[in-house]
């Protein structure tokens, strides 16, 4: 039957694609609507209405203020405002809990293009994602901050380093120490495998959502112990606490 009709290979492929979309439609990771063929990750409507902070254009902003008196951060920004039940929460959820790593890379790229417009961010040498606890990374299968960092690095044309800053795995012997030394351990959660590799580097430290900033502060302090480092902080979303 097929040979008698004038069906081309492309038509068959389009038909197959339509059928695939019928059963597994690609949906906007922010609003859940079906995506058009030319849309990726998000529908155009959600893309244009992203609640951007534009904090990267301001030396002093609510995100940089989070770190005042806690870590000597050169510049800090978050890409989007996070609100409970809002579209940004859906995007973060898609990345973290639905395994949509593409969402993180895509948003990282958009963020990176914005950061290039800022004098505070354009001299960054490398991107470093906040490491996830190894147990958590095993459960999830990936680190969501790695995905965001990948997009940032690509847009800004700078390398991403995922294997130098690491989260220490606590041993049982540490839990037997005194309360005071245990507190020291909590403060020293992160470590560098090769500190010399980061000497005199301007580092862009990346995480998914900024809340209290405790984790980022701890990472930044570890990085700032290395001679000559400058640390910028960038998170995908900012949740006011
Ligand atoms: Zn949408």
Coordinates of C-alpha atoms and ligand atoms in Angstrom, one line a residue:
X1 CA 0.0 0.0 0.0
X2 CA 2.8 2.4 1.0
X3 CA 4.6 1.8 -2.3
X4 CA 1.5 2.8 -4.3
X5 CA 1.2 6.1 -2.6
X6 CA 3.4 9.1 -2.8
X7 CA 4.5 9.1 0.8
X8 CA 8.1 10.3 1.2
X9 CA 10.4 9.3 4.0
X10 CA 10.1 12.7 5.6
X11 CA 6.4 12.4 5.7
X12 CA 6.6 9.1 7.4
X13 CA 9.1 10.5 9.9
X14 CA 6.8 13.4 10.6
X15 CA 3.9 11.1 11.1
X16 CA 6.0 9.0 13.4
X17 CA 7.0 12.0 15.4
X18 CA 3.4 13.2 15.7
X19 CA 2.4 9.8 16.9
X20 CA 5.2 9.9 19.4
X21 CA 4.2 13.3 20.6
X22 CA 0.6 12.1 20.9
X23 CA 1.6 9.5 23.5
X24 CA 4.6 11.3 25.0
X25 CA 4.0 14.9 24.4
X26 CA 6.9 17.3 25.2
X27 CA 5.5 19.8 27.7
X28 CA 6.7 23.1 29.0
X29 CA 8.6 22.4 32.2
X30 CA 7.2 25.7 33.7
X31 CA 3.5 25.5 32.9
X32 CA 2.8 22.0 31.6
X33 CA 1.4 23.0 28.2
X34 CA 2.4 21.0 25.1
X35 CA 5.4 22.5 23.4
X36 CA 5.5 23.5 19.7
X37 CA 8.1 22.0 17.5
X38 CA 10.4 25.0 17.7
X39 CA 10.1 25.4 21.5
X40 CA 12.6 23.8 23.8
X41 CA 12.2 23.0 27.6
X42 CA 9.8 26.0 28.0
X43 CA 7.0 27.5 25.9
X44 CA 7.7 31.0 24.5
X45 CA 5.1 32.5 26.8
X46 CA 6.9 31.3 29.9
X47 CA 10.3 32.1 28.4
X48 CA 9.3 35.8 27.9
X49 CA 7.7 36.0 31.3
X50 CA 10.6 34.6 33.3
X51 CA 10.8 36.5 36.6
X52 CA 14.4 37.7 36.2
X53 CA 16.1 39.5 39.1
X54 CA 18.7 41.4 36.9
X55 CA 20.8 41.5 40.1
X56 CA 24.0 40.9 38.1
X57 CA 23.8 44.5 36.9
X58 CA 24.1 45.8 40.5
X59 CA 27.1 45.5 42.8
X60 CA 24.9 45.7 45.8
X61 CA 21.8 43.6 45.7
X62 CA 19.7 41.4 48.0
X63 CA 21.8 38.3 47.0
X64 CA 25.2 39.9 47.6
X65 CA 23.9 41.3 50.9
X66 CA 23.2 37.7 52.1
X67 CA 27.0 37.2 52.3
X68 CA 27.9 40.4 54.0
X69 CA 30.1 39.7 57.0
X70 CA 30.1 36.0 56.2
X71 CA 32.3 35.6 53.1
X72 CA 34.2 38.0 51.0
X73 CA 32.3 37.5 47.8
X74 CA 33.3 39.7 44.8
X75 CA 29.8 39.7 43.2
X76 CA 26.7 37.6 43.6
X77 CA 23.4 37.2 41.6
X78 CA 20.5 34.9 41.2
X79 CA 18.8 34.5 37.8
X80 CA 15.1 34.2 38.8
X81 CA 12.8 34.9 41.7
X82 CA 11.6 31.7 43.4
X83 CA 8.0 31.7 44.6
X84 CA 6.1 28.8 46.2
X85 CA 3.9 27.1 43.6
X86 CA 5.2 29.4 40.9
X87 CA 6.7 28.5 37.5
X88 CA 10.3 28.8 38.8
X89 CA 9.5 26.2 41.4
X90 CA 8.2 23.9 38.6
X91 CA 11.4 24.4 36.6
X92 CA 13.6 23.6 39.6
X93 CA 11.4 20.6 40.4
X94 CA 11.7 19.3 36.8
X95 CA 15.4 19.5 37.2
X96 CA 15.9 18.0 40.6
X97 CA 13.1 15.5 41.0
X98 CA 12.0 14.6 37.4
X99 CA 15.6 14.1 36.2
X100 CA 15.2 16.7 33.4
X101 CA 18.8 17.7 33.3
X102 CA 18.2 19.6 30.1
X103 CA 16.1 22.1 32.1
X104 CA 19.2 23.0 34.1
X105 CA 21.5 23.3 31.2
X106 CA 19.0 25.4 29.3
X107 CA 18.4 27.8 32.2
X108 CA 22.2 27.9 32.8
X109 CA 22.7 29.0 29.2
X110 CA 20.1 31.8 29.5
X111 CA 21.6 33.0 32.8
X112 CA 25.2 32.9 31.3
X113 CA 24.1 35.1 28.4
X114 CA 22.8 37.7 30.9
X115 CA 25.9 37.4 33.1
X116 CA 28.1 38.3 30.1
X117 CA 26.4 41.7 30.1
X118 CA 27.8 42.4 33.5
X119 CA 31.3 43.9 34.3
X120 CA 31.1 42.1 37.6
X121 CA 31.0 38.7 35.9
X122 CA 32.7 38.9 32.5
X123 CA 36.2 38.3 33.9
X124 CA 35.4 34.9 35.5
X125 CA 38.0 32.2 34.8
X126 CA 36.0 29.1 35.7
X127 CA 32.7 27.7 36.8
X128 CA 32.5 25.5 39.9
X129 CA 29.2 23.8 41.0
X130 CA 28.5 23.2 44.7
X131 CA 29.1 19.5 45.2
X132 CA 26.2 17.4 46.3
X133 CA 26.6 14.9 49.2
X134 CA 27.8 11.7 47.5
X135 CA 24.9 9.7 49.0
X136 CA 22.4 12.2 47.6
X137 CA 24.2 12.3 44.2
X138 CA 24.0 8.5 44.0
X139 CA 20.3 8.5 44.7
X140 CA 19.5 11.2 42.2
X141 CA 22.1 10.0 39.6
X142 CA 23.4 13.5 39.0
X143 CA 24.1 16.9 40.6
X144 CA 21.6 19.5 39.5
X145 CA 24.3 22.2 40.0
X146 CA 26.5 20.5 37.5
X147 CA 23.8 20.9 34.8
X148 CA 23.4 24.6 35.6
X149 CA 27.2 25.0 35.6
X150 CA 27.4 23.3 32.2
X151 CA 25.0 25.8 30.6
X152 CA 26.8 28.7 32.2
X153 CA 30.2 27.5 31.0
X154 CA 28.9 27.0 27.5
X155 CA 27.3 30.4 27.3
X156 CA 30.2 32.2 28.9
X157 CA 32.8 30.1 27.1
X158 CA 34.7 29.2 30.3
X159 CA 35.6 25.8 31.7
X160 CA 33.5 24.0 34.3
X161 CA 35.5 22.2 37.0
X162 CA 33.4 19.6 38.9
X163 CA 36.1 17.4 40.4
X164 CA 38.2 19.7 42.6
X165 CA 35.8 21.1 45.2
X166 CA 34.4 18.1 47.0
X167 CA 32.1 17.5 49.9
X168 CA 33.8 15.5 52.7
X169 CA 32.3 12.2 53.6
X170 CA 32.1 12.0 57.4
X171 CA 33.3 8.9 59.1
X172 CA 31.7 7.4 62.2
X173 CA 34.8 8.3 64.3
X174 CA 34.0 12.0 63.8
X175 CA 30.6 11.6 65.4
X176 CA 32.3 10.5 68.7
X177 CA 34.2 13.8 69.0
X178 CA 33.2 16.6 71.3
X179 CA 30.4 19.0 70.5
X180 CA 32.9 21.7 69.8
X181 CA 35.0 19.8 67.3
X182 CA 31.9 18.5 65.6
X183 CA 30.9 22.1 65.0
X184 CA 34.3 22.6 63.3
X185 CA 33.6 19.6 61.1
X186 CA 30.2 21.1 60.0
X187 CA 32.0 24.3 59.1
X188 CA 34.6 22.4 57.1
X189 CA 32.3 20.3 55.0
X190 CA 34.1 21.1 51.8
X191 CA 37.7 20.5 50.6
X192 CA 39.8 20.9 47.5
X193 CA 41.6 17.9 46.0
X194 CA 44.1 20.2 44.3
X195 CA 44.1 23.7 45.7
X196 CA 47.0 24.9 43.4
X197 CA 44.8 24.4 40.3
X198 CA 42.6 27.3 41.6
X199 CA 45.4 29.7 42.6
X200 CA 44.8 33.2 41.3
X201 CA 41.5 32.2 39.7
X202 CA 38.3 34.1 39.6
X203 CA 35.7 31.4 40.3
X204 CA 32.0 31.4 39.7
X205 CA 30.4 29.3 42.3
X206 CA 27.1 27.8 41.3
X207 CA 24.1 26.4 43.1
X208 CA 20.4 25.9 42.3
X209 CA 18.4 27.9 44.9
X210 CA 19.7 30.5 47.4
X211 CA 17.9 30.4 50.7
X212 CA 20.1 31.0 53.8
X213 CA 23.4 30.9 51.8
X214 CA 25.0 28.6 54.4
X215 CA 26.3 26.0 51.9
X216 CA 27.5 28.7 49.5
X217 CA 29.2 30.5 52.4
X218 CA 31.0 27.3 53.4
X219 CA 32.2 26.6 49.8
X220 CA 33.3 30.2 49.3
X221 CA 35.4 30.1 52.5
X222 CA 37.1 27.0 51.4
X223 CA 37.9 28.5 48.0
X224 CA 39.0 31.8 49.5
X225 CA 41.7 30.1 51.5
X226 CA 43.6 29.5 48.2
X227 CA 46.0 32.4 47.4
X228 CA 44.7 34.9 44.9
X229 CA 41.2 33.6 44.5
X230 CA 38.2 35.8 43.8
X231 CA 34.7 34.2 44.2
X232 CA 31.5 35.2 42.5
X233 CA 28.2 33.4 43.4
X234 CA 25.4 32.6 41.0
X235 CA 22.3 30.7 41.7
X236 CA 19.4 29.8 39.4
X237 CA 16.8 31.0 41.8
X238 CA 16.5 33.3 44.9
X239 CA 14.0 32.4 47.6
X240 CA 13.6 35.2 50.1
X241 CA 13.7 33.9 53.6
Ligands
LIG1 ZN1 4.9 27.4 29.6

